Short mmCIF file of C-alpha atoms in Angstrom, two decimals:
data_model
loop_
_atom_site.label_atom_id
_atom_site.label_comp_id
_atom_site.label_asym_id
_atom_site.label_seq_id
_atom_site.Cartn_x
_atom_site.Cartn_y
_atom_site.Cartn_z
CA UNK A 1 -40.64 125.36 97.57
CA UNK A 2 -38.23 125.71 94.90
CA UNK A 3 -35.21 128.45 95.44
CA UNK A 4 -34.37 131.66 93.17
CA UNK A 5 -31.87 129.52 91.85
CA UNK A 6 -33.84 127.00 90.85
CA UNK A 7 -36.60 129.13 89.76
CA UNK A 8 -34.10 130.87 87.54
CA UNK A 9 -32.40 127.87 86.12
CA UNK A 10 -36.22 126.36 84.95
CA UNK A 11 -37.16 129.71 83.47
CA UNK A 12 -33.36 129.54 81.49
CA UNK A 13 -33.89 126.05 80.55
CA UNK A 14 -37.40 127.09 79.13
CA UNK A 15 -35.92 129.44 77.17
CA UNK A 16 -33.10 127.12 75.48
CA UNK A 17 -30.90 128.62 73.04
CA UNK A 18 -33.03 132.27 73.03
CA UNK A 19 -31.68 135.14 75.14
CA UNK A 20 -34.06 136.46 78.30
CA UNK A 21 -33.21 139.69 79.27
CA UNK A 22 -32.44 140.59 82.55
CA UNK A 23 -35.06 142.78 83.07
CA UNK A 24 -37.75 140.12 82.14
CA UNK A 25 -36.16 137.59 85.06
CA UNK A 26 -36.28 140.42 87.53
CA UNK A 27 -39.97 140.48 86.62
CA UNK A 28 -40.56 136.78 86.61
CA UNK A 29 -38.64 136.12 89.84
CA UNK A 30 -39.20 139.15 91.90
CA UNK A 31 -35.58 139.81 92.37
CA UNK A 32 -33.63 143.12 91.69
CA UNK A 33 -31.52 143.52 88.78
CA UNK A 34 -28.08 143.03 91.10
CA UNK A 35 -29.74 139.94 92.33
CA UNK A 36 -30.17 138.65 88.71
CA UNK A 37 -26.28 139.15 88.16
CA UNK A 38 -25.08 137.82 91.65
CA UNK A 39 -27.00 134.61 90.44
CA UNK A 40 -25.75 134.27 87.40
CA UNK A 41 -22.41 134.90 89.09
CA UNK A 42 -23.35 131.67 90.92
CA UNK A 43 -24.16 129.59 88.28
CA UNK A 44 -20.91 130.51 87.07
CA UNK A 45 -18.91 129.20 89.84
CA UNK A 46 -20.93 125.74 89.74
CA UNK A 47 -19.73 125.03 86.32
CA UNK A 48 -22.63 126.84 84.32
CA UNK A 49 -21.84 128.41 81.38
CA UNK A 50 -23.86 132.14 80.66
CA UNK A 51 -23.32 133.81 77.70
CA UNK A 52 -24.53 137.64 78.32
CA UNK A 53 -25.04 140.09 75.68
CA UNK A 54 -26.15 143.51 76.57
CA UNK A 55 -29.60 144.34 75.09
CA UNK A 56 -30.13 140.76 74.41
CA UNK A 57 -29.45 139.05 78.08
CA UNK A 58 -28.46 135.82 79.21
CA UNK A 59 -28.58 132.04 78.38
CA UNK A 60 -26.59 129.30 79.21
CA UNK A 61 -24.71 127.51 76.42
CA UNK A 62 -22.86 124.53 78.37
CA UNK A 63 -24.05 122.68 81.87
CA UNK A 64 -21.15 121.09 84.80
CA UNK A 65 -19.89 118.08 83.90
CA UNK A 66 -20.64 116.80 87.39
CA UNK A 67 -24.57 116.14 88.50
CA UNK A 68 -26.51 118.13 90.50
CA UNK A 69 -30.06 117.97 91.25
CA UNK A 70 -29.96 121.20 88.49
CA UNK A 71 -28.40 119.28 86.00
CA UNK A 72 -30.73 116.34 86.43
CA UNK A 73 -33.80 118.98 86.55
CA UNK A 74 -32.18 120.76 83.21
CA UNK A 75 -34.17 119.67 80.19
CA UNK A 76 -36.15 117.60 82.49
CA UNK A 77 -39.53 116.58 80.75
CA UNK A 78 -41.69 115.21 83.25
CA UNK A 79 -44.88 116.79 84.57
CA UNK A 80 -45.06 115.84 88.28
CA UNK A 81 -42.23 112.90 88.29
CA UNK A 82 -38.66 114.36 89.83
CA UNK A 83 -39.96 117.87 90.03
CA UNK A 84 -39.42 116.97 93.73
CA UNK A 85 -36.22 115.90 93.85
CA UNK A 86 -32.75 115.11 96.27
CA UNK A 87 -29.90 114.71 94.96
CA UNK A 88 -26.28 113.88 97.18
CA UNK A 89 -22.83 112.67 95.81
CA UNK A 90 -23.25 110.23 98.73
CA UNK A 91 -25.69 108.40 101.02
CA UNK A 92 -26.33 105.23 102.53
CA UNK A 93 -29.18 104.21 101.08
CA UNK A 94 -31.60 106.33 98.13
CA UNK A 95 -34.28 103.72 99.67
CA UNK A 96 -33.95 104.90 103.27
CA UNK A 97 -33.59 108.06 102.49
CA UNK A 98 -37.06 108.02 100.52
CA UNK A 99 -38.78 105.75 102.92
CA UNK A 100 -38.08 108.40 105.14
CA UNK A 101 -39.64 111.41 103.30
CA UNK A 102 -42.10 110.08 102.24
CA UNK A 103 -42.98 109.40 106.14
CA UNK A 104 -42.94 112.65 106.47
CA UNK A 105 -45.42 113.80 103.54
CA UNK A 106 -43.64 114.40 100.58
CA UNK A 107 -45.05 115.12 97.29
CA UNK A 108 -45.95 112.33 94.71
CA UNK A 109 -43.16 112.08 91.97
CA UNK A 110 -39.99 112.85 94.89
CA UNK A 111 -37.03 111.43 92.99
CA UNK A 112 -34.04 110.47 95.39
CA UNK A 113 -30.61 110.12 93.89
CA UNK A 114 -27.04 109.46 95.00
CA UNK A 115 -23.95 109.32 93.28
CA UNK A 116 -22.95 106.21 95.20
CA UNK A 117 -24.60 104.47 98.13
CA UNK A 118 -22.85 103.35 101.12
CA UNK A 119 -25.33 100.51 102.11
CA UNK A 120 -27.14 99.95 99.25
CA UNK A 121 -29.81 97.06 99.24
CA UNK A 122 -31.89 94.80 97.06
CA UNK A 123 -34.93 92.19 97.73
CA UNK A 124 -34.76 90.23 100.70
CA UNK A 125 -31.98 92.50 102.39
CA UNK A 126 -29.30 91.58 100.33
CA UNK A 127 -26.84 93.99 99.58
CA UNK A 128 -26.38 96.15 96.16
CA UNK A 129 -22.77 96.64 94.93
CA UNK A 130 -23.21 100.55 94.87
CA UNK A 131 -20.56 102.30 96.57
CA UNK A 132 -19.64 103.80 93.39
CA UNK A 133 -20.37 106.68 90.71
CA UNK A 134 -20.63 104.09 87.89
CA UNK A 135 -23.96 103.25 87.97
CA UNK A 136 -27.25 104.94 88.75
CA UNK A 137 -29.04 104.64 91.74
CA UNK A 138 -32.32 106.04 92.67
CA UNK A 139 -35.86 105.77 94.46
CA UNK A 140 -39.16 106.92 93.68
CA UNK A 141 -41.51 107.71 95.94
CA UNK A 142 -45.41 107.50 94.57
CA UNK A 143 -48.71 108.14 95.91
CA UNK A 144 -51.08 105.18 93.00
CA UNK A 145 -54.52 105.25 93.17
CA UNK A 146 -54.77 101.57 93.24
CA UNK A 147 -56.05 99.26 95.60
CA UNK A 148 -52.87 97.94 97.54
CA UNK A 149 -53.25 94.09 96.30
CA UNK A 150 -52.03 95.82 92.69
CA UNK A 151 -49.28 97.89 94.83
CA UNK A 152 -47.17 95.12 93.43
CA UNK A 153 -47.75 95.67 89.75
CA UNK A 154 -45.58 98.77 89.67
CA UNK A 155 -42.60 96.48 90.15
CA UNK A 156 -43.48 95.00 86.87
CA UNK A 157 -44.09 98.39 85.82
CA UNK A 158 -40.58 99.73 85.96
CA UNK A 159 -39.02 96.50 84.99
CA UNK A 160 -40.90 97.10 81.44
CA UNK A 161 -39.42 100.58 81.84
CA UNK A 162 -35.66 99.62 82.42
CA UNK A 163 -36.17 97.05 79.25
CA UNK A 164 -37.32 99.29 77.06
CA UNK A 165 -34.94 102.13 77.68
CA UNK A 166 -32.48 99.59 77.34
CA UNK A 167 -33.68 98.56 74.57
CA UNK A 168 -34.12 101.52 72.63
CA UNK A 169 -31.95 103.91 74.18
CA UNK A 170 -28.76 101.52 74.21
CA UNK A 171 -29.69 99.31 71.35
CA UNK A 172 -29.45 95.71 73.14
CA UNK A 173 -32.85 93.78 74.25
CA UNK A 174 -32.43 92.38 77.40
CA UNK A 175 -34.40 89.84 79.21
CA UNK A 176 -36.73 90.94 82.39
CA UNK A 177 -36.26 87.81 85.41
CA UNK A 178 -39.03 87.54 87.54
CA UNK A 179 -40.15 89.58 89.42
CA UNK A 180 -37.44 92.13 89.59
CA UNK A 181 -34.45 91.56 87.76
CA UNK A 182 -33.29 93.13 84.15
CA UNK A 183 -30.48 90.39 82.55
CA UNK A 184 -28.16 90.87 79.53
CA UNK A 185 -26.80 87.40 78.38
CA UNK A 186 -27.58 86.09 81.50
CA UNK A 187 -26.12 88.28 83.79
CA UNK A 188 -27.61 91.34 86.09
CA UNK A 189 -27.56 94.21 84.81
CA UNK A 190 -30.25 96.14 87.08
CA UNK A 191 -32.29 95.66 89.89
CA UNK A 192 -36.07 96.55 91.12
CA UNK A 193 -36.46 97.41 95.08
CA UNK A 194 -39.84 97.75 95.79
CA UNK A 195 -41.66 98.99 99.36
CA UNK A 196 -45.24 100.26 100.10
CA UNK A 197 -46.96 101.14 103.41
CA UNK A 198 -50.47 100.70 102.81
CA UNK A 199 -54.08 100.19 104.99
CA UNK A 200 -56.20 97.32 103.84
CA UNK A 201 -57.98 99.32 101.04
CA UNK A 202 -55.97 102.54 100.86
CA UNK A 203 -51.98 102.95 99.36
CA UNK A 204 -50.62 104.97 101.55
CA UNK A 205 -47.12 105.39 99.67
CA UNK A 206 -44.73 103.03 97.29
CA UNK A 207 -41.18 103.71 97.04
CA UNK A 208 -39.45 101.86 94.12
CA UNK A 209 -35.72 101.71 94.31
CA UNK A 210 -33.74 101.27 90.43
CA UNK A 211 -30.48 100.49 90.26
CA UNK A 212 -28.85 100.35 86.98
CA UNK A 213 -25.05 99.11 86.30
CA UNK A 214 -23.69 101.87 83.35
CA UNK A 215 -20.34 102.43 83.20
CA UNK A 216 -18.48 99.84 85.30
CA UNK A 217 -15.78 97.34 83.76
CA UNK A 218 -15.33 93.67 84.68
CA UNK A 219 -12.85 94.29 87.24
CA UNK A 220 -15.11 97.13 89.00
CA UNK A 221 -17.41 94.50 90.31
CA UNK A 222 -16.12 91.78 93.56
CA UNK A 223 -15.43 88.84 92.78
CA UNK A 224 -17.99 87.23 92.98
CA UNK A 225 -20.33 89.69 91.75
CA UNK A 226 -18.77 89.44 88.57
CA UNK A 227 -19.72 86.25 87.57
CA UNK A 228 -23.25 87.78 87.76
CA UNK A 229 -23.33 91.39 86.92
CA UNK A 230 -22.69 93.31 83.83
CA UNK A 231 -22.70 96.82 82.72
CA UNK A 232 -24.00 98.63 79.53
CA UNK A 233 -20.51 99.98 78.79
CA UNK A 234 -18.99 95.88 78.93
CA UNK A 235 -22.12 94.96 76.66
CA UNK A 236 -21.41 97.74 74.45
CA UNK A 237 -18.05 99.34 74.85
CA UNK A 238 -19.24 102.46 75.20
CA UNK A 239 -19.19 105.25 78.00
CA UNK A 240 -23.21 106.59 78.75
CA UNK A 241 -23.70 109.94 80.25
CA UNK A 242 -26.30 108.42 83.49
CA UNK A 243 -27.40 112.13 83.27
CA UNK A 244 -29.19 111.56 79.91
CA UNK A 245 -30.15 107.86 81.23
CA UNK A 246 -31.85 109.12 84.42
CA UNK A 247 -33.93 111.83 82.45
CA UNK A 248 -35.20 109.21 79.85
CA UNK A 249 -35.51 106.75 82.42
CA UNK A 250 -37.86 109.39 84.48
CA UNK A 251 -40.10 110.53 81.49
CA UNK A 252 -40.10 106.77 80.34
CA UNK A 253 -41.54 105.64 83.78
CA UNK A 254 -43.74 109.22 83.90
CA UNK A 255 -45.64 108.13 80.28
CA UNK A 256 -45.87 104.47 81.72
CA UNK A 257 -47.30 105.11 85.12
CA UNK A 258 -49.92 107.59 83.91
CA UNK A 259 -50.74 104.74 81.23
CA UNK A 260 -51.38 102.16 84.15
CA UNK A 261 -53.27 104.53 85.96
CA UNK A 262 -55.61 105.03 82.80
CA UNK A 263 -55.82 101.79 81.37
CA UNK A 264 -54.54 99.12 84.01
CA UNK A 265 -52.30 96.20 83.90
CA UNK A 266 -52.95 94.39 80.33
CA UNK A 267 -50.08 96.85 78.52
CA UNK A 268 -48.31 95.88 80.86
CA UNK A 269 -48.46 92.06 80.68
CA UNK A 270 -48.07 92.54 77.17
CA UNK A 271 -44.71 94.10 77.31
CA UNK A 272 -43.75 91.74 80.01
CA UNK A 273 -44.16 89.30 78.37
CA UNK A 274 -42.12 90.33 75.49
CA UNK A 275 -39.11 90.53 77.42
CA UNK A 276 -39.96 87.27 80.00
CA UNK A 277 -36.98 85.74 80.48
CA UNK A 278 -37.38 82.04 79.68
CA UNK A 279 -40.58 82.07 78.91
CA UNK A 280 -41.80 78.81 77.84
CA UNK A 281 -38.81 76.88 78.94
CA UNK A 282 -38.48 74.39 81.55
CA UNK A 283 -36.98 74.99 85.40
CA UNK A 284 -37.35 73.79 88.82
CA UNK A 285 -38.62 75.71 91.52
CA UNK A 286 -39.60 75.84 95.31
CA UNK A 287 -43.22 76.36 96.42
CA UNK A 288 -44.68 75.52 99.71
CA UNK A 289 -41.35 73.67 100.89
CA UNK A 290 -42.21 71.32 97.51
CA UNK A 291 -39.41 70.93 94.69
CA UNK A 292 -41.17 70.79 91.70
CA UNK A 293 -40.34 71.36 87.77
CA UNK A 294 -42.38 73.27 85.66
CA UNK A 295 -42.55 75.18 82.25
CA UNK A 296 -42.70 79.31 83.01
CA UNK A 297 -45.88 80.44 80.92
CA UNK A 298 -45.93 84.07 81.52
CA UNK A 299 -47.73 86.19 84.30
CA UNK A 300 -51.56 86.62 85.18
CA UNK A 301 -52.98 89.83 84.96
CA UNK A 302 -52.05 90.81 88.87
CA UNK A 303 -48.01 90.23 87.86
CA UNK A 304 -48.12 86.61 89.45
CA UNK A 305 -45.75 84.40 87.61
CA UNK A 306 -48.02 81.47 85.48
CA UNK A 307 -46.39 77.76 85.68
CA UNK A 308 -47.68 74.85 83.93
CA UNK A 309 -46.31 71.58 86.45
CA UNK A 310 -45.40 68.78 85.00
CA UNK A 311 -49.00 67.47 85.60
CA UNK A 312 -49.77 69.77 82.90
CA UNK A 313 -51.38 72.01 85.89
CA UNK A 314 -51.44 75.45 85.47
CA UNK A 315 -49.84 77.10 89.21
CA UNK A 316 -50.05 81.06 90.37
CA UNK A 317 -46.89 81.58 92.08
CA UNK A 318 -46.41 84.95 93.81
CA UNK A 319 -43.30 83.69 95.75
CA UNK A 320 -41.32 81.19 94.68
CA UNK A 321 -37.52 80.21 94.78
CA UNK A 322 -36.45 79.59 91.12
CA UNK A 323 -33.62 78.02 89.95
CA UNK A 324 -33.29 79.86 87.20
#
């Protein structure tokens, strides 16, 4: 249930640029005039900035710097997706956290975010550089009408997403890895974490982790890491505001999942396949405990990767060790 304050910061951000007078918020919100100014008081002190004019009322002409699960929900244009939403400056883990709500029955669309994650984790259990306000990090909890053998497709889903904001927010294409990885020249630049708890023929939930490298340098990354990871501001120089990124990412991923849901996997494919990286090109990989070389065709219409062996066979792999 959403708070006055939230209530009253929708029905501002609805308004935009026109003036709602404090009489008509009263009205909408059930609150007292005093109550109306003792919130906008509060606003105030979290970095909000009202203009109020008297027979005209109030608006807000500037937003905090820092993000807030306001900030985030500010010019927000989703329907359902992060309408729900929990946002901390820390946590361990925007997965856990989500796996756990969404144990506990909450709504389709719940968008979990942290500035920086203590523990953060990718495929297999490995561990996601993250302990840091550079980048974004987030989890989505859903609720798909799909049978749970295409639970898997949303993976592919999102990584579409992530290309395509790239892409067209950011101005650089980048490549999408199979099954889960988004590459710039190469190197990582975000990451797909993908659970579901499901019966045999019912979904029960899916919660799909992002995490998206924005506005570290080379030297904010280990080692190691750096040999591997990029950023958008070392592809492009630039500083991003994630605030603007996670709201186009959200209504990116809204307009794609209700597409899915409406018309299935073949869009999907389709875009895939437009960013597939090294499609049509020649590596070795690991299949049933077999090394084997192969050219990577694309992926079947349930997401599994197509390889043609060098027996000119065509193979379905839906795990595989790659050497990419």
């Amino acid at each position: 249930m959403p708070s006055t304050q939230e209530k009253l910061i929708e029905l501002l951000a609805l308004n935009g640029t026109v003036f709602i007078s404090g009489q008509d918020i009263s009205e909408t919100l059930n609150i007292s005039r005093t109550a109306v100014w003792k919130q906008m008081k509060r606003l105030e002190k979290e970095g909000y900035q009202i203009e109020a004019v008297p027979n005209k009322g109030y608006r807000i002409v500037a937003l905090p710097s820092i993000m807030s699960k306001n900030t985030l929900q500010w010019g927000l244009k989703t329907k359902w997706l992060g309408k729900n939403m929990v946002h901390q400056i820390k946590m361990p883990s925007t997965q856990t956290k989500a796996n756990q709500l969404a144990q506990e029955g909450c709504a389709h669309g719940t968008v979990v975010i942290a500035d920086r994650q203590e523990t953060g984790r990718g495929r297999m259990n490995r561990s996601w550089f993250s302990n840091n306000d550079l980048g974004v990090w987030l989890s989505i909890v859903l609720r798909p009408n799909v049978p749970p053998l295409q639970g898997p497709q949303l993976t592919l889903v999102v990584a579409t997403v992530l290309a395509e904001l790239i892409e067209l927010d950011v101005g650089i294409t980048p490549a999408i890895k199979w099954p889960n990885d988004i590459l710039i020249n190469g190197k990582k630049i975000a990451g797909i974490l993908t659970e579901m708890q499901a019966e045999q023929d019912k979904i029960h939930h899916i919660v799909i982790g992002i995490g998206l490298n924005v506005n570290q340098l080379a030297d904010s990354f280990e080692n190691e890491i750096s040999k591997r990871a990029t950023s958008l501001k070392i592809e492009t120089g630039e500083t991003f505001e994630k605030q603007k990124l996670i709201q186009s990412l959200l209504k990116r991923f809204e307009e794609a999942f209700d597409r899915y849901q409406l018309t299935g996997f073949s869009e999907v494919k389709d875009k895939w396949e437009s960013f597939g990286y090294k499609i049509n090109e020649e590596v070795s990989y690991k299949a049933g405990n077999v090394e084997k070389q192969g050219v990577i065709r694309g992926i079947s219409t349930d997401g599994a990767l197509i390889m043609e062996n060098k027996q000119n066979q065509i193979e379905t792999l839906y795990s595989a060790e790659i050497n990419w």
